[in-house]
mmCIF file of C-alpha atoms in Angstrom:
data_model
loop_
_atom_site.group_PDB
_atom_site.id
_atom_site.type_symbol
_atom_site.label_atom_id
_atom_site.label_comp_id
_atom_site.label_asym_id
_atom_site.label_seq_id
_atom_site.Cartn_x
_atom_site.Cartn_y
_atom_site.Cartn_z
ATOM 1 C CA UNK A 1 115.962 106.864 113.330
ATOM 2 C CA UNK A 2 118.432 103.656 114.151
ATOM 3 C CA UNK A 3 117.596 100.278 113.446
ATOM 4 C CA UNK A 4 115.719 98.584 116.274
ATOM 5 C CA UNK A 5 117.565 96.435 118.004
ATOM 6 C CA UNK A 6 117.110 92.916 117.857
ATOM 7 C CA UNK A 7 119.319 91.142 120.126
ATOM 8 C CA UNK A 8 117.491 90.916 123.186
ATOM 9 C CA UNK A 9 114.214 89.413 121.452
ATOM 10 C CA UNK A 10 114.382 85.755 122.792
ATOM 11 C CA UNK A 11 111.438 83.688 124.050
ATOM 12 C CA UNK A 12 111.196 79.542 124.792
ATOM 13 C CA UNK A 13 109.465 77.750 122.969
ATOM 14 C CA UNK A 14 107.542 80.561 120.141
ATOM 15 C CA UNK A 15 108.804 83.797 118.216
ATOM 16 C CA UNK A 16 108.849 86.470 119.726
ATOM 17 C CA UNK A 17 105.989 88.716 119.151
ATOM 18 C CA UNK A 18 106.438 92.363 118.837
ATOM 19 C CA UNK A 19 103.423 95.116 117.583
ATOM 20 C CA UNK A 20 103.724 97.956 115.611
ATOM 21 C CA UNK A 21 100.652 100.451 116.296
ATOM 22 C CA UNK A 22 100.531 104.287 115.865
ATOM 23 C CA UNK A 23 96.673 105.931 118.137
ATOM 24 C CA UNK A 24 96.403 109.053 118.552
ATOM 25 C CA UNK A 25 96.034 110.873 121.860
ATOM 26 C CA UNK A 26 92.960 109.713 122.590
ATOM 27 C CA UNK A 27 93.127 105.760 121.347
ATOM 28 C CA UNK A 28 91.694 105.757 117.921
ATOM 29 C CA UNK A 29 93.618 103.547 115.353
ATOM 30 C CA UNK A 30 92.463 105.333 112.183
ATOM 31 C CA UNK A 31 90.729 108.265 110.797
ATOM 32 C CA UNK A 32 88.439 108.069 107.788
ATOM 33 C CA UNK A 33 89.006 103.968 108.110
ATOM 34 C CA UNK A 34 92.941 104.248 107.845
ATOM 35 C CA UNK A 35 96.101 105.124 109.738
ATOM 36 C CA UNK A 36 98.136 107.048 107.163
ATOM 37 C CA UNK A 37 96.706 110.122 108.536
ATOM 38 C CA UNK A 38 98.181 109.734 112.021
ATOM 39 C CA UNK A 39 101.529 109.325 110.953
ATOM 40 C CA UNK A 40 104.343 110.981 109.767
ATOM 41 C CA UNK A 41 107.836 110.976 108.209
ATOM 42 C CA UNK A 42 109.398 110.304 111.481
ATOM 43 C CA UNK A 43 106.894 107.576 112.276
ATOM 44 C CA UNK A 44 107.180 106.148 108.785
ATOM 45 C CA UNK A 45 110.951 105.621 109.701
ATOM 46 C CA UNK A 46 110.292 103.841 112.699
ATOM 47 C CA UNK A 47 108.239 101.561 110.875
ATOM 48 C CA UNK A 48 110.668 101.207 108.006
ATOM 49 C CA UNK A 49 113.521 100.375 111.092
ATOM 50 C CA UNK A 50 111.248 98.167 113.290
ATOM 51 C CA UNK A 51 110.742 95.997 109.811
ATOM 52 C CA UNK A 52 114.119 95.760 109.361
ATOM 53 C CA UNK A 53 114.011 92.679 112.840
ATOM 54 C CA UNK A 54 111.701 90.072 112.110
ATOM 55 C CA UNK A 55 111.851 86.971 110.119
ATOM 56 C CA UNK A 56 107.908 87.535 109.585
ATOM 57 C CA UNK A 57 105.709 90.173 109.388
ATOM 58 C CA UNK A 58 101.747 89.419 110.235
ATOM 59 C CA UNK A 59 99.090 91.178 109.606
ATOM 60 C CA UNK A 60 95.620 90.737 108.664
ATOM 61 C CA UNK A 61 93.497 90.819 105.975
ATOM 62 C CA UNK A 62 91.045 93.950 106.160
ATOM 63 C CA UNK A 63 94.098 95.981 107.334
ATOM 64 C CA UNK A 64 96.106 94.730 104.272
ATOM 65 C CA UNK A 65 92.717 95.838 102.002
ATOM 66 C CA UNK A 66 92.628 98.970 103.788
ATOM 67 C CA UNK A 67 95.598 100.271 103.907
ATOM 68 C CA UNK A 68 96.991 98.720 100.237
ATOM 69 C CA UNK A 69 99.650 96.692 101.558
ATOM 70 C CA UNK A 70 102.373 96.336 99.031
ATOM 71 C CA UNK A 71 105.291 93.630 98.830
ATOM 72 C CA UNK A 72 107.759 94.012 102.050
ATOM 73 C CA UNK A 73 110.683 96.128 100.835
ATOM 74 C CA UNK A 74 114.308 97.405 102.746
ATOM 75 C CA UNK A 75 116.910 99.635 101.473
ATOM 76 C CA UNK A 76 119.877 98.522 100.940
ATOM 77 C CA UNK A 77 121.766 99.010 104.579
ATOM 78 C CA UNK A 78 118.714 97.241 106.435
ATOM 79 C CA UNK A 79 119.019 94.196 103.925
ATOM 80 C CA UNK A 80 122.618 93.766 104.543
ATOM 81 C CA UNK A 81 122.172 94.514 108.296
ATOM 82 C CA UNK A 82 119.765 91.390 108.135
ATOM 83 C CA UNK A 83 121.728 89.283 105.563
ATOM 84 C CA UNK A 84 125.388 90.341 108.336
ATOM 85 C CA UNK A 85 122.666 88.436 110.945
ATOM 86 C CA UNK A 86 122.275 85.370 109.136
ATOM 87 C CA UNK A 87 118.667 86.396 108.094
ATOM 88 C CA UNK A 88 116.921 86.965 104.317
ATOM 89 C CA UNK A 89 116.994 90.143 102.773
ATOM 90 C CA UNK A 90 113.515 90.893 103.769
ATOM 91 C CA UNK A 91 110.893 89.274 106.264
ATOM 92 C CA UNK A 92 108.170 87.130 105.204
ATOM 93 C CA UNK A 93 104.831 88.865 104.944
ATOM 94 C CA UNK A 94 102.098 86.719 106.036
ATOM 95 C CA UNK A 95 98.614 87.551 105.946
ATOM 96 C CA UNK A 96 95.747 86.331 108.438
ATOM 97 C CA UNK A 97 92.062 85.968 106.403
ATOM 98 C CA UNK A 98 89.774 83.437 107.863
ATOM 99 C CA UNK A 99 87.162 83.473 104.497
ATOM 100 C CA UNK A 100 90.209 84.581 101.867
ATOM 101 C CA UNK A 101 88.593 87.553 101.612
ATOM 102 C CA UNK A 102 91.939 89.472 98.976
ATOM 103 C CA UNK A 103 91.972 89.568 95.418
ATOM 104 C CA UNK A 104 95.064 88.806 93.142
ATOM 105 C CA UNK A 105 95.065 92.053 91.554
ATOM 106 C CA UNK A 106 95.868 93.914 95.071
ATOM 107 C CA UNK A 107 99.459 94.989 95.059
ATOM 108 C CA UNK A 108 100.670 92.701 98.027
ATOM 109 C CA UNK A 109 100.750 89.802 95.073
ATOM 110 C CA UNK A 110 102.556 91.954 92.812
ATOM 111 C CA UNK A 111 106.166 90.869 93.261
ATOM 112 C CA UNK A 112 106.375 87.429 92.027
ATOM 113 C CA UNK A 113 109.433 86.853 93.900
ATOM 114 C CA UNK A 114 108.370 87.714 97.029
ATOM 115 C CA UNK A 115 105.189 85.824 97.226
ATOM 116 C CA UNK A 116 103.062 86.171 100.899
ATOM 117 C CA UNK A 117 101.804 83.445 102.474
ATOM 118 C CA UNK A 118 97.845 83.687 103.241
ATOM 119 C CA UNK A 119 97.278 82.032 106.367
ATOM 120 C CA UNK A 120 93.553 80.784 106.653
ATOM 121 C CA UNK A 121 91.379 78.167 108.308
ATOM 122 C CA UNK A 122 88.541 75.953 108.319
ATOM 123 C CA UNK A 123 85.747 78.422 106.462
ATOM 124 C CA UNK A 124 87.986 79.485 103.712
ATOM 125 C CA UNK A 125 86.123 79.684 101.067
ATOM 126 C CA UNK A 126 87.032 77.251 98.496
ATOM 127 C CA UNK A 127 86.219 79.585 95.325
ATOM 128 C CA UNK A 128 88.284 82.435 96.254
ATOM 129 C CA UNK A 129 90.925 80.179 97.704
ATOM 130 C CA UNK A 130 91.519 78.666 94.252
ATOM 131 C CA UNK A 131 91.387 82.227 93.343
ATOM 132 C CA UNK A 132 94.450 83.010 94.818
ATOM 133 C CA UNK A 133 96.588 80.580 91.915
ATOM 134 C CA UNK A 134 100.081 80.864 92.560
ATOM 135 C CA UNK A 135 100.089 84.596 94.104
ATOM 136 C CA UNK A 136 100.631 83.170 97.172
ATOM 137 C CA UNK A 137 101.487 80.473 99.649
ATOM 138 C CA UNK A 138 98.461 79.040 101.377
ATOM 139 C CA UNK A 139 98.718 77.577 105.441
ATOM 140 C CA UNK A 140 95.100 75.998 105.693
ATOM 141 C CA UNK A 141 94.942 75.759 109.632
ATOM 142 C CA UNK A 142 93.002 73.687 111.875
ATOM 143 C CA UNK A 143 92.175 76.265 113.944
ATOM 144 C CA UNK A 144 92.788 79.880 113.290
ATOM 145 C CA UNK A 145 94.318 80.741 116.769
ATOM 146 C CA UNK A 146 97.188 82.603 117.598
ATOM 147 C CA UNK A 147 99.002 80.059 119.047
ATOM 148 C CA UNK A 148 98.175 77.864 115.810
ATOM 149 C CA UNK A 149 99.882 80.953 113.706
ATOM 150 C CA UNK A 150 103.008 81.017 115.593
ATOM 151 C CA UNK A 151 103.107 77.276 115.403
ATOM 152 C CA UNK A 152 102.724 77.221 111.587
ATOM 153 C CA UNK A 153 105.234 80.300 111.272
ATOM 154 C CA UNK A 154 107.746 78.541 113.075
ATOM 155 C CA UNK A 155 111.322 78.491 113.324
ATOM 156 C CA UNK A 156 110.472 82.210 112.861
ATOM 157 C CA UNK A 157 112.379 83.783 115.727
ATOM 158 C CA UNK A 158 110.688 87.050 115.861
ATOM 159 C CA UNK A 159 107.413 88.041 114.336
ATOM 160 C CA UNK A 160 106.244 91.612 113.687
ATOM 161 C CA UNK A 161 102.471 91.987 114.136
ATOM 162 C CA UNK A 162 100.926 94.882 111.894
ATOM 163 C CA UNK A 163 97.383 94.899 112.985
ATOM 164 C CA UNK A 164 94.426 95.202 112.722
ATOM 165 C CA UNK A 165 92.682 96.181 116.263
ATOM 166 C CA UNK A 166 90.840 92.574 115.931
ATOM 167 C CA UNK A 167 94.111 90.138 115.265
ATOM 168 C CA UNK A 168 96.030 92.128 118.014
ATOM 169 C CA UNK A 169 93.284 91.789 120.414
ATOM 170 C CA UNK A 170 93.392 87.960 119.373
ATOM 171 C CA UNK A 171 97.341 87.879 120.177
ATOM 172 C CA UNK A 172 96.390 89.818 123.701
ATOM 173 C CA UNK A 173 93.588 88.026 124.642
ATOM 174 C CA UNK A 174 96.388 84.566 124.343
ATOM 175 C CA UNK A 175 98.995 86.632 126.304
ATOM 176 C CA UNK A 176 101.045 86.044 123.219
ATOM 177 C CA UNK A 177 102.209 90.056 122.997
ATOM 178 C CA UNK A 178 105.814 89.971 123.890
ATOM 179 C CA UNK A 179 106.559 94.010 123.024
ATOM 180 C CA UNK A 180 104.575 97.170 121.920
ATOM 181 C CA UNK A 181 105.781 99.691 119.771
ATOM 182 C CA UNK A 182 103.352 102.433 120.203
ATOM 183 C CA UNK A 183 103.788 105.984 118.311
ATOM 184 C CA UNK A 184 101.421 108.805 119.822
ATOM 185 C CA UNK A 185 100.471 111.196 117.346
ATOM 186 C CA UNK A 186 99.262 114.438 118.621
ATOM 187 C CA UNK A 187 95.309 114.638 117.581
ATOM 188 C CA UNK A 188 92.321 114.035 119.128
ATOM 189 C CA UNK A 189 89.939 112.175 116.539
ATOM 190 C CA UNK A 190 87.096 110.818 118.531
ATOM 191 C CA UNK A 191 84.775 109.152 116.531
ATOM 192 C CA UNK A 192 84.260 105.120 116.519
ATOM 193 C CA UNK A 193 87.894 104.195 116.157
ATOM 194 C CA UNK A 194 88.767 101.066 117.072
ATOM 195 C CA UNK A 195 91.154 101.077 119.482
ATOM 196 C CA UNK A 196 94.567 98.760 119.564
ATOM 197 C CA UNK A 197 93.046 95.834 120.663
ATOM 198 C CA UNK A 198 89.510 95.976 119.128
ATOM 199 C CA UNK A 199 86.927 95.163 121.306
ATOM 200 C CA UNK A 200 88.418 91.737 123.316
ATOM 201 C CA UNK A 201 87.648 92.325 126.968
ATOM 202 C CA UNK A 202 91.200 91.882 129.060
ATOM 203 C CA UNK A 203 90.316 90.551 132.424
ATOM 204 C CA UNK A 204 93.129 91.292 134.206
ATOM 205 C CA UNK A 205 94.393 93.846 132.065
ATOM 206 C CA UNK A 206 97.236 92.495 130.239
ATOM 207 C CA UNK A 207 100.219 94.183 132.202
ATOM 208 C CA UNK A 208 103.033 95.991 129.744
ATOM 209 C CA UNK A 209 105.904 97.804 131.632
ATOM 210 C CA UNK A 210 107.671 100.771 129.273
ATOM 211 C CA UNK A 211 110.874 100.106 128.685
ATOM 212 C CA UNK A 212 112.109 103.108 126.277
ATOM 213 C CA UNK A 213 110.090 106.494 125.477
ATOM 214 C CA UNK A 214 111.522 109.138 122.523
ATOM 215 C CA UNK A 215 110.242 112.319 122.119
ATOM 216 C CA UNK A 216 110.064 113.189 118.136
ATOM 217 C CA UNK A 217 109.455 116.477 116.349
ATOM 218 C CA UNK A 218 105.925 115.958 116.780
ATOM 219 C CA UNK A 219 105.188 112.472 117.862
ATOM 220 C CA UNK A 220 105.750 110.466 121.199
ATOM 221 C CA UNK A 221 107.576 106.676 120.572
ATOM 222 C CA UNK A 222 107.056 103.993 123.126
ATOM 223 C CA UNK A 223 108.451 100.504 123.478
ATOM 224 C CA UNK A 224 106.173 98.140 125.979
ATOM 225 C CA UNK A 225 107.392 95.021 127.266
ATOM 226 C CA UNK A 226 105.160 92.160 128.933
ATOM 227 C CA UNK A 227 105.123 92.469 132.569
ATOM 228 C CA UNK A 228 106.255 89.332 133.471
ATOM 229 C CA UNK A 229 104.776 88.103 137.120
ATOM 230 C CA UNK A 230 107.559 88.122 139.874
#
């Protein structure tokens, strides 16, 4: 797979925010609680490429837990394709936890020279916030809205949202979802999957136009754009 391009991400005023999300045919976002399952190599180099574009990468807290995030890492032609841009080796990786609800001993605060920065709010709890020592970077917000995020991740010019279903639905729900890479993986899983954007309730629908579609080996990849009113 190429490296995604980057060029034409440009909004006024915030970063751009683009999702990452592989469902399979029939919505759900997981099986057995995580998404490893649905993927594949060829998706796994999609999300390798599509991490190689933003200056941060945001995710939340229970998807970090669940699927055992480790430190943000690039081979060596994506960091110099970032580094030829002007940008640092690798993105930021920020995490979303409204009650600090990670441990130091999870591998996401296991390179000390990459250090994420826990983004949290109001009803942290103190305790496990001093837990957190010097593993991280700490953003206490006023209020943990999207909006508030992007403000405190700023000059960011792009920012890669990982998920879960409940942040993204956040980010939709604030019509603050600029692009949508989707992967399709071919399996029906039923079940009580969440689905991309949790359980927010879009009235109107939040429009996305497609703007690219590749057929893989096995998997469908789709790039959504915001359907801007005319």
């Amino acid at each position: 797979m190429q490296m995604a391009e980057a060029d034409f991400r440009e909004v006024d005023g915030r970063p751009w925010v683009m999702v990452n999300f592989v469902t399979s045919v029939d919505g759900a976002t997981t099986i057995d609680g995580g998404s490893t399952r649905l993927g594949d190599d060829e998706d796994q180099a999609v999300f390798q490429a599509l991490r190689a574009v933003p200056d941060v990468i945001l995710v939340g807290a229970g998807t970090v837990i669940v699927e055992d995030y480790r430190p943000v890492t690039l081979d060596e032609e994506r960091r110099e394709w970032r580094e030829e841009r002007g940008m640092s080796p690798v993105p930021k990786l920020a995490i979303v936890s409204g009650t600090i609800s990670l441990d130091v001993d999870q591998r996401v605060f296991s390179d000390s020279d990459h250090k994420p920065l826990v983004i949290t709010g109001p009803n942290a709890n103190p305790g496990r916030l001093a837990l957190l020592g010097d593993a991280a970077e700490v953003a206490i917000l006023l209020e943990l809205s999207p909006q508030a995020m992007l403000d405190r991740l700023a000059p960011a010019r792009v920012v890669l949202l990982e998920g879960g279903p409940s942040l993204t639905g956040q980010f939709a729900l604030a019509g603050l979802i600029d692009e949508l890479n989707l992967t399709v993986s071919p399996a029906l899983v039923g079940g009580d999957s969440k689905r991309l954007v949790g359980d927010v309730n879009l009235r109107p629908p939040f429009g996305m136009k497609l703007d690219r579609a590749i057929v893989g080996e096995s998997m469908l990849f789709l790039r959504y754009l915001k359907d801007q009113p005319s």
